[in-house]
Short mmCIF file of C-alpha atoms in Angstrom, two decimals:
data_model
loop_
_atom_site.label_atom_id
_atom_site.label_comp_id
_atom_site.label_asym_id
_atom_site.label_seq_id
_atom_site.Cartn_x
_atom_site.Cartn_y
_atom_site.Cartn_z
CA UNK A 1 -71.31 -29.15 0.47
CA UNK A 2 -68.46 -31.16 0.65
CA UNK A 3 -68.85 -34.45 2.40
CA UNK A 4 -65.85 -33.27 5.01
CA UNK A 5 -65.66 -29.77 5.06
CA UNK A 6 -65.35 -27.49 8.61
CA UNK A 7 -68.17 -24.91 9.24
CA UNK A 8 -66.83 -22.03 6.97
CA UNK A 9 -66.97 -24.70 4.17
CA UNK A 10 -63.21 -25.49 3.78
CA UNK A 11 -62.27 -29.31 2.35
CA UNK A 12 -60.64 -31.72 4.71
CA UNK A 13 -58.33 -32.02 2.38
CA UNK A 14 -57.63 -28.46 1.64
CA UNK A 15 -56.70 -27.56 5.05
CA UNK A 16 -55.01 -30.84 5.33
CA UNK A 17 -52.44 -29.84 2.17
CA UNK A 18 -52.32 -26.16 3.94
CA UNK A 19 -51.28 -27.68 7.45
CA UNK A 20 -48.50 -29.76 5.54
CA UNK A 21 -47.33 -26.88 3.54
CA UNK A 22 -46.75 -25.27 6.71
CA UNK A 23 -45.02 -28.23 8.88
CA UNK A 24 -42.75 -28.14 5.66
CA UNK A 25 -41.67 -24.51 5.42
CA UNK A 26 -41.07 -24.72 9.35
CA UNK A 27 -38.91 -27.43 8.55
CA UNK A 28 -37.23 -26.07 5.80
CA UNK A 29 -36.42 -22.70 7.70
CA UNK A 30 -35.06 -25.10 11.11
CA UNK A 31 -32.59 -26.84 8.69
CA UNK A 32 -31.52 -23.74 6.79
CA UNK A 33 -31.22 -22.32 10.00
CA UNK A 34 -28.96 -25.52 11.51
CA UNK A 35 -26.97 -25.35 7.99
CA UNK A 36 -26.01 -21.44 8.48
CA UNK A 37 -25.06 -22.54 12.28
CA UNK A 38 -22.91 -25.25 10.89
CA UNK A 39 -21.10 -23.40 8.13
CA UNK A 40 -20.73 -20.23 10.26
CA UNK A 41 -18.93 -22.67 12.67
CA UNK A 42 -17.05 -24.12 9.91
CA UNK A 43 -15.82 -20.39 8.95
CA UNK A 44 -15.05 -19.42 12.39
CA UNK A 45 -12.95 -22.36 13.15
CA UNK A 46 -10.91 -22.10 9.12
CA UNK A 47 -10.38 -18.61 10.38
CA UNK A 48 -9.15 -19.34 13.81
CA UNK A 49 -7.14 -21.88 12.07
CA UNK A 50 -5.64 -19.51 9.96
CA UNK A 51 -5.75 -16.59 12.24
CA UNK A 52 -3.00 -18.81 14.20
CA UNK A 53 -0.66 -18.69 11.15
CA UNK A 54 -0.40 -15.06 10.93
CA UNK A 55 3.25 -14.00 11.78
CA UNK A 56 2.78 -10.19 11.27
CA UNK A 57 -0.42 -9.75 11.72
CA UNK A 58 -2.49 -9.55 14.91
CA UNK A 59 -5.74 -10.85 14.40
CA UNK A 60 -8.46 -9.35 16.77
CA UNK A 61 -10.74 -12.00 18.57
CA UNK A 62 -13.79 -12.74 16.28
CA UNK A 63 -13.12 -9.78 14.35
CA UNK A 64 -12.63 -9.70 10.93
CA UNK A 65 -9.95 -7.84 11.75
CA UNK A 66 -6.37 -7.30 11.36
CA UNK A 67 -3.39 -5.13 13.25
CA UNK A 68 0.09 -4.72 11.49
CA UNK A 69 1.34 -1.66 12.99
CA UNK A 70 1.24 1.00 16.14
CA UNK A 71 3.53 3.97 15.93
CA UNK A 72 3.52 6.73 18.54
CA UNK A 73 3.64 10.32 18.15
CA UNK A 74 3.52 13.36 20.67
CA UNK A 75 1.20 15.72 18.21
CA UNK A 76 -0.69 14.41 15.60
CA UNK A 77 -3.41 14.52 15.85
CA UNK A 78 -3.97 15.64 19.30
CA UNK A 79 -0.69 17.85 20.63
CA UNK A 80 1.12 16.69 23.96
CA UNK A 81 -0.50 13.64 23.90
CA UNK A 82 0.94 10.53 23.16
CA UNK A 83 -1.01 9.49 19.96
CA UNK A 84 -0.44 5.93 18.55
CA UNK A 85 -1.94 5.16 15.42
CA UNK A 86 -2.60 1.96 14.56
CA UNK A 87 -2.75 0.69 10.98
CA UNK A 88 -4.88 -1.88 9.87
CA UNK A 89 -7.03 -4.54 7.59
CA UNK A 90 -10.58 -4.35 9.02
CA UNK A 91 -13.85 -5.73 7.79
CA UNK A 92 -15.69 -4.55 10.24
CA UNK A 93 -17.69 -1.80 11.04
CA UNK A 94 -17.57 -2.38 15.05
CA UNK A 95 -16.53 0.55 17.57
CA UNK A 96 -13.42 -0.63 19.15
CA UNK A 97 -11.83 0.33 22.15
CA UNK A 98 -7.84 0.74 22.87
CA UNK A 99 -6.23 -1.49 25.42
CA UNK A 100 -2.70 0.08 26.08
CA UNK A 101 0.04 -1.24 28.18
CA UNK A 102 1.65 1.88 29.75
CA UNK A 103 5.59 0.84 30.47
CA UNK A 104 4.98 1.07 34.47
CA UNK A 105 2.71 -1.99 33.37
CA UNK A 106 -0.99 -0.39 33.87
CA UNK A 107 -3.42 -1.65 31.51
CA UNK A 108 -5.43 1.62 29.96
CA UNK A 109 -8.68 1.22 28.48
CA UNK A 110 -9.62 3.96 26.43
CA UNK A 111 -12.25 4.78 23.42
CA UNK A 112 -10.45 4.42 19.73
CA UNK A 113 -11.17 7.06 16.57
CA UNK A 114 -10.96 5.73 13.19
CA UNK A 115 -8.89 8.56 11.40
CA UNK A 116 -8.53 7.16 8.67
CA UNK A 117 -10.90 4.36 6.49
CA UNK A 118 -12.00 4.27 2.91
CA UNK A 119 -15.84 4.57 2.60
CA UNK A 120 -17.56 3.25 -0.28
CA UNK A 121 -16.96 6.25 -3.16
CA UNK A 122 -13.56 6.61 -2.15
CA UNK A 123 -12.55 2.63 -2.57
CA UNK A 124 -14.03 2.81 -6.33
CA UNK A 125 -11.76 5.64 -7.69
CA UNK A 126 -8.82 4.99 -9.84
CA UNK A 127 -7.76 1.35 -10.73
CA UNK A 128 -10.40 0.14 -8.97
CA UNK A 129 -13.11 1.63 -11.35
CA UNK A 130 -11.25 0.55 -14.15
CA UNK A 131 -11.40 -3.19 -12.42
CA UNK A 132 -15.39 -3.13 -11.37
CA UNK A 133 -15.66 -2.30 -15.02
CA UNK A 134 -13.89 -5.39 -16.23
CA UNK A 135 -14.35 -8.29 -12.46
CA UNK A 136 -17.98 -6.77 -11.73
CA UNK A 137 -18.88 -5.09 -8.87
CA UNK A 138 -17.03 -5.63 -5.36
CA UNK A 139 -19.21 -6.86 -3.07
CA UNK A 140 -18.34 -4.00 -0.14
CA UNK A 141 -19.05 -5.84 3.06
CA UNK A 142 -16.59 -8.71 2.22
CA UNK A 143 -13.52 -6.55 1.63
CA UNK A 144 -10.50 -5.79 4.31
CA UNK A 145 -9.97 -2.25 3.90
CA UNK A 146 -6.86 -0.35 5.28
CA UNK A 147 -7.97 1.77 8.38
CA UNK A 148 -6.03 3.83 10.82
CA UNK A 149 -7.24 3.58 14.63
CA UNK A 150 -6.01 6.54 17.10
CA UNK A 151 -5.30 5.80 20.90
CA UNK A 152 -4.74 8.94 22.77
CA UNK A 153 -3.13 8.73 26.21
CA UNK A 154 -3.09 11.72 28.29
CA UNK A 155 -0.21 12.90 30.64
CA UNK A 156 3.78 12.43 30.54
CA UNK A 157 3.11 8.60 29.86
CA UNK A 158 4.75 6.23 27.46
CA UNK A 159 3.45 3.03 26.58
CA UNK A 160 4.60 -0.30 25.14
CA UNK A 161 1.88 -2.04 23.68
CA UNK A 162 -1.58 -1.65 22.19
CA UNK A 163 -4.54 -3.79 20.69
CA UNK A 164 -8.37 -3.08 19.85
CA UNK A 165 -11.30 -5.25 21.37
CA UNK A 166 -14.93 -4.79 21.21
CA UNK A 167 -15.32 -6.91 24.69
CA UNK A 168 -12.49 -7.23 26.90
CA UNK A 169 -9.15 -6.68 27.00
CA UNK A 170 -6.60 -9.92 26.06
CA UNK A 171 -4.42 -11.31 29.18
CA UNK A 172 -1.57 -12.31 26.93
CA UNK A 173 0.76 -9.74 25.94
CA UNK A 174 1.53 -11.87 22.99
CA UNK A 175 -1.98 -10.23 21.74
CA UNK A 176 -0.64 -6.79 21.63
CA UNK A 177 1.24 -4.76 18.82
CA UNK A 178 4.66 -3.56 20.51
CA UNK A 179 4.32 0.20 19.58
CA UNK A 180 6.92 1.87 17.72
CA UNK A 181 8.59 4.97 18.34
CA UNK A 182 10.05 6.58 14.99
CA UNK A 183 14.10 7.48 15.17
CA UNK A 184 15.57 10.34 15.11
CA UNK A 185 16.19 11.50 11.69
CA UNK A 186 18.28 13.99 8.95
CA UNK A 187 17.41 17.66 9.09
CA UNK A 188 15.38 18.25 5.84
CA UNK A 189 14.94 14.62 5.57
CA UNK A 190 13.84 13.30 2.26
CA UNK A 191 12.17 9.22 2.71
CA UNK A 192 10.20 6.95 -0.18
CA UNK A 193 7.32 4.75 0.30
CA UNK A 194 8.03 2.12 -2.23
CA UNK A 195 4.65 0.22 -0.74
CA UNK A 196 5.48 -3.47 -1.12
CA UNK A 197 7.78 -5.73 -3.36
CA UNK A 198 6.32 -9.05 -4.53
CA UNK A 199 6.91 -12.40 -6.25
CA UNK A 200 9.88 -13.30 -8.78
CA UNK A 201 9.12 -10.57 -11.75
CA UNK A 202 11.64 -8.38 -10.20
CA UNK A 203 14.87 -7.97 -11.81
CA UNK A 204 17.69 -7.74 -8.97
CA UNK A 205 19.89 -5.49 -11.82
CA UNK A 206 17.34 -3.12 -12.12
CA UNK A 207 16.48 -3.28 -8.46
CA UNK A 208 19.96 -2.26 -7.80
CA UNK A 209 20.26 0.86 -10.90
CA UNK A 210 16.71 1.91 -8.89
CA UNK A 211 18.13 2.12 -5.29
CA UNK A 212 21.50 3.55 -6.83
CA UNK A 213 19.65 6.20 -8.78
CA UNK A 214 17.80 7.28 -5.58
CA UNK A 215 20.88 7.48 -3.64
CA UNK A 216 22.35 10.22 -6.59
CA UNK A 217 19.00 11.91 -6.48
CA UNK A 218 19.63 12.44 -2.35
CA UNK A 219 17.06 10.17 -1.06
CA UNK A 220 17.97 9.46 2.52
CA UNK A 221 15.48 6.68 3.69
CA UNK A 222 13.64 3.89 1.98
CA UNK A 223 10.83 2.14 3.25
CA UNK A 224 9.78 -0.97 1.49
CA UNK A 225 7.66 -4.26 2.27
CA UNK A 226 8.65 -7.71 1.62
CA UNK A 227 6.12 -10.25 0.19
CA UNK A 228 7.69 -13.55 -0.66
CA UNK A 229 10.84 -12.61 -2.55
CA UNK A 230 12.99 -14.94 -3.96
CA UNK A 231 16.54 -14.78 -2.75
CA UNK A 232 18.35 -12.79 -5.41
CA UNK A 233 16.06 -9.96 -4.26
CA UNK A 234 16.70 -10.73 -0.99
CA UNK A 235 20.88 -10.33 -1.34
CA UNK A 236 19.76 -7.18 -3.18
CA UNK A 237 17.50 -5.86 -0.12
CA UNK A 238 20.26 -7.00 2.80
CA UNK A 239 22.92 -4.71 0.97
CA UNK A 240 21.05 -1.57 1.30
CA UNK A 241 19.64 -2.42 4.37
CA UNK A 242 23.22 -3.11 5.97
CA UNK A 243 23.86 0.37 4.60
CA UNK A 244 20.99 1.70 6.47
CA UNK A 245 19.68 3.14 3.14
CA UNK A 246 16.44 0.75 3.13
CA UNK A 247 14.17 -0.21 5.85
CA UNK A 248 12.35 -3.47 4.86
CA UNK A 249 9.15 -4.59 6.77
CA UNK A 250 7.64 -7.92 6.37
CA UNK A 251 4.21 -8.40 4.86
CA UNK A 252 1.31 -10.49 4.14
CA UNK A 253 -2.11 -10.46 3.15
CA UNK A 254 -4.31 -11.68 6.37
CA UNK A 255 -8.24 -13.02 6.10
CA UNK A 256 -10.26 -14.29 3.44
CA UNK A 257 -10.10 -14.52 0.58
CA UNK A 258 -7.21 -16.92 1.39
CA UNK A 259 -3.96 -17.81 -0.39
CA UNK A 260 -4.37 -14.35 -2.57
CA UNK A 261 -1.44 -12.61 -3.48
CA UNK A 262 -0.49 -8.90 -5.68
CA UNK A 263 0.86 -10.46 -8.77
CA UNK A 264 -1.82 -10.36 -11.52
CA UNK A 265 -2.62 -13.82 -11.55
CA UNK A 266 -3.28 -14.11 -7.51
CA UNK A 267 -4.72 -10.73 -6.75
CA UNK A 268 -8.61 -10.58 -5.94
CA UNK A 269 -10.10 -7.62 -7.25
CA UNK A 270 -10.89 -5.33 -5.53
CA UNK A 271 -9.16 -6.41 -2.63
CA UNK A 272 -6.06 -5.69 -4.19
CA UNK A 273 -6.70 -1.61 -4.15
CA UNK A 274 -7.07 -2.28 -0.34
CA UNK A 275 -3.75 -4.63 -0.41
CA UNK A 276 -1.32 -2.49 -1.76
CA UNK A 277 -2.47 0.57 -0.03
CA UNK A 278 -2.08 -0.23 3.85
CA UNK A 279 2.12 0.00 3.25
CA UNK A 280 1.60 3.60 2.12
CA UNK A 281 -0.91 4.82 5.85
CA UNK A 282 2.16 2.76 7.73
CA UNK A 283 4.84 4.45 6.12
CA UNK A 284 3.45 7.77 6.46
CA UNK A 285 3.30 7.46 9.87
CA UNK A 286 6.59 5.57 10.44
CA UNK A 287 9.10 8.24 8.71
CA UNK A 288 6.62 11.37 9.65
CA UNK A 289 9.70 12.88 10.83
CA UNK A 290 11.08 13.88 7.43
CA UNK A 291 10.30 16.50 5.82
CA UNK A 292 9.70 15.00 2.47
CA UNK A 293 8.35 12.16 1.43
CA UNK A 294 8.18 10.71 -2.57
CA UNK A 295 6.07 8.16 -3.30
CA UNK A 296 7.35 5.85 -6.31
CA UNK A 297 7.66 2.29 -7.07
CA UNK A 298 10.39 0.49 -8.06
CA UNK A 299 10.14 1.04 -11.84
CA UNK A 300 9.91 5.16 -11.46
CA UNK A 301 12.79 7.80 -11.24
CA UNK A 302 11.89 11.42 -10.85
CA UNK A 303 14.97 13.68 -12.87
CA UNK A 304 14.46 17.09 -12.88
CA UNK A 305 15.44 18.90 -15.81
CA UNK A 306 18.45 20.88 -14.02
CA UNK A 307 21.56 18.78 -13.13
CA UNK A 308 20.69 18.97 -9.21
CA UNK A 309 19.33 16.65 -6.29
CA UNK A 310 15.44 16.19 -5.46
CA UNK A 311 15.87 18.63 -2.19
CA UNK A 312 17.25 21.98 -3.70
CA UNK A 313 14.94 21.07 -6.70
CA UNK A 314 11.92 21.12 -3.99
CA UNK A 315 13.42 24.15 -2.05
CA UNK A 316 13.42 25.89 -5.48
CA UNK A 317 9.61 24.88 -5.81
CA UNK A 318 8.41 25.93 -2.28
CA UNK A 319 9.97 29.44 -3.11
CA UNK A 320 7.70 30.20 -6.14
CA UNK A 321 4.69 28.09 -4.01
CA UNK A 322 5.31 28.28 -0.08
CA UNK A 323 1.90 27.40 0.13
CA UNK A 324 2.39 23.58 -0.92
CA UNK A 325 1.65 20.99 0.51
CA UNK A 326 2.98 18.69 -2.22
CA UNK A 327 4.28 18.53 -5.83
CA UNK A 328 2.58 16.30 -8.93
CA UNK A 329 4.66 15.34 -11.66
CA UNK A 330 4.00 14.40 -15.31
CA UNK A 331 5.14 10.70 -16.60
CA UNK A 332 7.01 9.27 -19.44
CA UNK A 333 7.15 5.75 -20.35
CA UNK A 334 10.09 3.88 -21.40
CA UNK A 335 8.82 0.54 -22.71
CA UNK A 336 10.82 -2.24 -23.10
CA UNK A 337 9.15 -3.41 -26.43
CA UNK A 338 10.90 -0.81 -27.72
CA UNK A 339 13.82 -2.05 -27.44
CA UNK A 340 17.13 -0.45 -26.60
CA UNK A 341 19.04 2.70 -28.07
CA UNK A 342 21.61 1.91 -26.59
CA UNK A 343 22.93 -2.13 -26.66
CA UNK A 344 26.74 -1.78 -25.43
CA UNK A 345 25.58 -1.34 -21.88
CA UNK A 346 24.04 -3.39 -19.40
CA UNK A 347 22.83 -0.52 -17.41
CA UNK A 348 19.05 -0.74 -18.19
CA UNK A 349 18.67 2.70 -17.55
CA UNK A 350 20.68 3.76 -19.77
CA UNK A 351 19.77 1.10 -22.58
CA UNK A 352 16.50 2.12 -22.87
CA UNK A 353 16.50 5.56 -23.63
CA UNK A 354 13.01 6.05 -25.93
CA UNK A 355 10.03 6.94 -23.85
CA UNK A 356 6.68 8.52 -25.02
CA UNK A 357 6.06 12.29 -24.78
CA UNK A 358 5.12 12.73 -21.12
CA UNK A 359 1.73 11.58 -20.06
CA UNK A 360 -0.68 12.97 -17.27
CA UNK A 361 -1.15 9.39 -16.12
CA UNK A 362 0.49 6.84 -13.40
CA UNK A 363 1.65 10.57 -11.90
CA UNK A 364 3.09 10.78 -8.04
CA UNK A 365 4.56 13.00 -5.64
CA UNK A 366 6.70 14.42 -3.03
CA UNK A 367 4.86 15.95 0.26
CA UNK A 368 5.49 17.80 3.28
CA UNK A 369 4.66 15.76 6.03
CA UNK A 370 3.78 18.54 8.35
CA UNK A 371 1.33 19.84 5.45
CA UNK A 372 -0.45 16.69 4.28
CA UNK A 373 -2.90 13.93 6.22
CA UNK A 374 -2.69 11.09 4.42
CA UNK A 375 -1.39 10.01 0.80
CA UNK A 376 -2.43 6.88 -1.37
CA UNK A 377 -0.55 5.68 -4.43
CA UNK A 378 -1.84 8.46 -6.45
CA UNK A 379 -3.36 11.00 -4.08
CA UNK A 380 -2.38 13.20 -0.78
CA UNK A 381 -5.00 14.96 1.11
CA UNK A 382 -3.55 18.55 2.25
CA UNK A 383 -3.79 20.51 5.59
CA UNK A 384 -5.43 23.85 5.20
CA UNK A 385 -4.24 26.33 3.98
CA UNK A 386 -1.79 24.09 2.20
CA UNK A 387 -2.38 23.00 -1.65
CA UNK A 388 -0.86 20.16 -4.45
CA UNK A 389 0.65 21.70 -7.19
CA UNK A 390 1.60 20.14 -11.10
CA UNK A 391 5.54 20.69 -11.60
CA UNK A 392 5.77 21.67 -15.42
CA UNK A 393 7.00 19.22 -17.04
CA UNK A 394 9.60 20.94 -18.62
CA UNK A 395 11.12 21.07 -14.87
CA UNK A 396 10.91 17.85 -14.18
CA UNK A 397 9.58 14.18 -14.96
CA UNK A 398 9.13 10.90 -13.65
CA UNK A 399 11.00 8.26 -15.95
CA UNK A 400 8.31 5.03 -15.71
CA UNK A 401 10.67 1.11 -16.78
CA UNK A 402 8.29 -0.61 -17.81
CA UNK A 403 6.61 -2.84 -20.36
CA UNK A 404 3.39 -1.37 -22.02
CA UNK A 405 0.52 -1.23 -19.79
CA UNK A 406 -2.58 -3.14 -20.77
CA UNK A 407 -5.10 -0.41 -20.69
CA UNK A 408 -3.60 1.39 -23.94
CA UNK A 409 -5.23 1.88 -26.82
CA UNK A 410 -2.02 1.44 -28.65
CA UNK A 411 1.64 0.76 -27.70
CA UNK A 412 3.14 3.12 -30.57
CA UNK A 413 2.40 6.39 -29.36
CA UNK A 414 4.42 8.91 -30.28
CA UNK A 415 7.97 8.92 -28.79
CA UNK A 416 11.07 10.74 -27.90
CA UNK A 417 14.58 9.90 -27.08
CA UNK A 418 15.56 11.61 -23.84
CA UNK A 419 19.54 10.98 -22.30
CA UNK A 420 18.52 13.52 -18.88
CA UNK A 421 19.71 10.02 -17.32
CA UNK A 422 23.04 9.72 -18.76
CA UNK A 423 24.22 12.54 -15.92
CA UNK A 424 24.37 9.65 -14.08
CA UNK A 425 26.66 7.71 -16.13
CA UNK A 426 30.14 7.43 -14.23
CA UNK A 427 29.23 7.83 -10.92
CA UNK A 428 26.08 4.85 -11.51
CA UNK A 429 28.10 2.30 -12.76
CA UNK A 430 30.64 2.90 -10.29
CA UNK A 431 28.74 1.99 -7.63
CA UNK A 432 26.54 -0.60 -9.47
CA UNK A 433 30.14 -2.49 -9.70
CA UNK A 434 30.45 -2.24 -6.05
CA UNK A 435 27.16 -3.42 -5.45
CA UNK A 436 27.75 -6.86 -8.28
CA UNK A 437 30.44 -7.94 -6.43
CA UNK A 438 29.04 -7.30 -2.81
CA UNK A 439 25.66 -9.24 -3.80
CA UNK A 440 27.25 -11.81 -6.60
CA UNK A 441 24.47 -10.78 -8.65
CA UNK A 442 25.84 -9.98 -12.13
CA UNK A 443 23.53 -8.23 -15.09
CA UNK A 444 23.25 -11.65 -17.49
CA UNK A 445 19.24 -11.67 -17.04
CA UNK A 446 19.00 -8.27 -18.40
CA UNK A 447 17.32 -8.07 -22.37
CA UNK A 448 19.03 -8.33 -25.22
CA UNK A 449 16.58 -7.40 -27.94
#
C-alpha cells in the first residue's frame, strides 16, 4: 500500500495529476471558447464595416446575405398576383420572410419561397468540376450562392419596396430594394444577357464590332453589368446606352472572401461559378417580356448559315420544332494565335477569319421566355411540355474571338477558313466609323501579327 493512497488504493499523487489534468482542459476549453467569442466579434464588426460600403448591394442584418435586385411580375409564378422576385448572394440557409412596402405605405409581412438556389450537385457541374479538380474541393458552407426569393402579394396591390429578415422588419426605407417593374417592350422581342463586363482586358474596338454585329443580327435589347471598367469601355458603353440599345447595371461582388474580383488572377474558386451567374437569374427576370432571349458574351456571334436576322432564323426553327423551348448551337473558335487572313483591315472580325471545325463545347442559346424557368451560362431548364433542341451546325454557328483556351490539349487543331462574316462587310464598317468618331476611340490597339 502506498503510504498516501484513498480507500480504493489510488496514489495521492495520481489523483492529484488527474485533478490538474482536468482544471487544465476546463481551462483550455474557457479560453478557446473566449477566443471564438472574440474573433466571431472581430468578423461581425469587418463585416458590418464592410457591409456599410456596399453601394448596390443590400446587405441583410447579420445575414450572410446579400440583395441586388426585386422585379415584379403579375404571373410567374403565381398568376394575378403580384410576384417580385428577388435575386440574390446568400450564404445562408435561414427561412426568410418578405417585408413589402405596398405604395399606399402599409408594411406587408409575408412568408418568402426560394425558387431558385443551387444545391450542392448542381454548383459542381461544368467549370466548376474542372476547377475542384485543379483549387481542391470548395468548402460549401462558405460560398455566396445566387438565389432567387419570391414575395407574393395578393389583391389589385402594387408595391414599392421589398427586403428579407429572419427577425423583424427594418424601419429605414433605405434598407429596402426599390422594386422594379420591367418596360414595355418590342413585339417578338429578341434581348442578350451578356452577364457582366470586367477589368481592362477588354478591347473597346472589338467591343464596338460585337455590339454592331448584334445590331445587324436584329438584337433589340442588351443587358450587361459593369464591374470596374476603365474609361475607354465606359465611352464605348454610354454610346449604346444613349441609343437605348444597351442597358448597363452596376455590379460588385459583396461578402467574404473580400477584395475578389472575375479576372483570373482575383477570382476565388469556386466562388466565381456563383459570381458570374447571379447577372444571368436578374436578367431573366428583368427583360422576361421578350420573347427571346440569347445568351452570349462579348467574344461570341451567332451567324446562321442563310443571309437572314436571328428572328426569322428562329421562326424558321420553331416551325420544324414548335415544341421548343430553346435552341443549342455548335462553336467554332477563331484564335488569335493564329494570326490574321486578312491584315488590310482593322475590323477584327473580319481579320481573323481561321477558326477550328466547330466544336460541341463553350455552346449557348436562344430561349423562349414563356417556355423556360431559369438559364445559366450554359444551361436552361424548360417548362413542360417544352424541350432544348441542337441547331445543325450546318444552319448555324456561334463564331467564339478568342485566344486559345487553357484546357486544350493542343492549340493546332484542325482548322477552316470561314468568310459567313464578311456579309457584314459594308454596312459594319459603316457604322463602326460612326461609332470612332462619336466615342474618339480609334482601332490602333488592335494586333498586328
Amino acid at each position: 500500500m502506498w503510504p498516501c493512497a484513498d480507500h480504493s488504493g489510488t496514489p495521492c499523487l495520481q489523483r492529484q495529476r488527474t485533478k490538474t489534468v482536468a482544471i487544465a482542459a476546463v481551462a483550455l476549453s474557457v479560453c478557446f471558447l473566449v477566443f471564438q467569442f472574440v474573433m466571431q466579434h472581430k468578423l461581425d464588426s469587418y463585416r458590418d464595416v464592410m457591409n456599410s460600403k456596399l453601394r448596390f448591394f443590400k446587405a441583410v442584418p447579420g445575414e450572410d446575405t446579400y440583395l441586388y435586385s426585386a422585379i415584379a411580375n403579375f404571373h410567374d409564378p403565381e398568376e394575378g398576383k403580384l410576384n417580385i422576385i428577388i435575386t440574390a448572394f446568400d450564404g445562408s440557409d435561414i427561412n426568410y420572410e418578405c417585408c413589402v412596402h405596398l405604395d399606399d405605405k402599409t408594411l406587408l409581412r409575408t412568408p418568402s419561397k426560394l425558387v431558385y438556389g443551387e444545391n450542392r450537385a448542381t454548383a459542381k457541374r461544368l467549370g466548376q468540376r474542372f476547377s475542384e479538380r485543379i483549387h481542391g474541393k470548395p468548402d460549401e458552407n462558405k460560398l455566396k450562392k445566387e438565389k432567387q426569393y419570391h414575395c407574393g402579394v395578393s389583391g389589385n396591390l402594387r408595391a414599392s419596396h421589398v427586403t428579407l429578415t429572419s427577425s423583424s422588419c427594418p424601419s429605414n426605407t433605405q434598407d429596402y430594394l426599390p422594386i422594379v417593374y420591367p418596360k414595355t417592350v418590342p413585339a417578338d422581342g429578341l434581348a442578350i444577357c451578356a452577364k457582366v463586363a470586367f477589368g481592362t482586358e477588354l478591347d473597346p474596338n472589338v467591343l464596338m464590332e460585337w455590339f454592331e454585329v448584334q445590331r445587324l443580327l436584329g438584337v433589340d435589347h442588351i443587358q450587361l453589368m459593369d464591374l470596374d471598367n476603365p474609361e475607354p469601355i465606359q465611352k464605348v458603353f454610354r454610346y449604346y446606352s444613349d441609343m437605348d440599345f444597351l442597358e448597363l447595371l452596376p455590379y460588385e461582388l459583396p461578402g467574404p472572401p473580400y477584395g475578389r474580383g472575375l479576372h483570373e488572377s482575383t477570382r476565388v474558386f469556386n466562388q466565381f461559378f456563383h459570381d458570374e451567374s447571379l447577372p444571368i437569374l436578374d436578367c431573366r427576370r428583368r427583360l422576361a417580356d421578350y420573347t427571346y432571349i440569347m445568351g452570349v458574351d462579348m467574344d461570341e456571334v451567332l451567324i446562321p448559315a442563310k443571309n437572314q436576322d436571328l428572328k426569322t432564323f428562329i421562326k424558321e426553327q420553331l416551325q420544324s420544332h414548335p415544341n421548343a423551348a430553346g435552341f443549342f448551337f455548335w462553336t467554332q473558335f477563331f484564335l488569335y494565335e493564329w494570326g490574321p487572313v486578312n491584315q488590310d483591315s482593322d475590323v477584327t472580325m473580319f481579320r481573323y477569319l481561321n477558326s477550328t471545325q466547330p466544336r460541341w463545347e463553350c455552346y449557348k442559346y436562344i430561349y423562349l421566355t414563356q417556355r423556360v424557368k431559369h438559364a445559366t451560362t450554359h444551361t436552361i431548364t424548360p417548362v413542360s411540355p417544352y424541350r432544348q433542341y441542337t441547331v445543325p451546325k450546318e444552319e448555324a454557328i456561334l463564331h467564339h474571338y478568342r485566344q486559345c483556351p487553357k484546357g486544350w490539349k493542343t492549340c493546332n487543331p484542325p482548322r477552316i477558313t470561314d468568310r459567313s462574316i464578311l456579309r457584314f462587310k459594308d454596312t459594319l464598317e459603316g457604322r463602326l466609323q460612326k461609332a470612332r468618331e462619336a466615342t474618339g476611340i480609334s482601332p490602333q490597339s488592335l494586333p498586328k501579327n
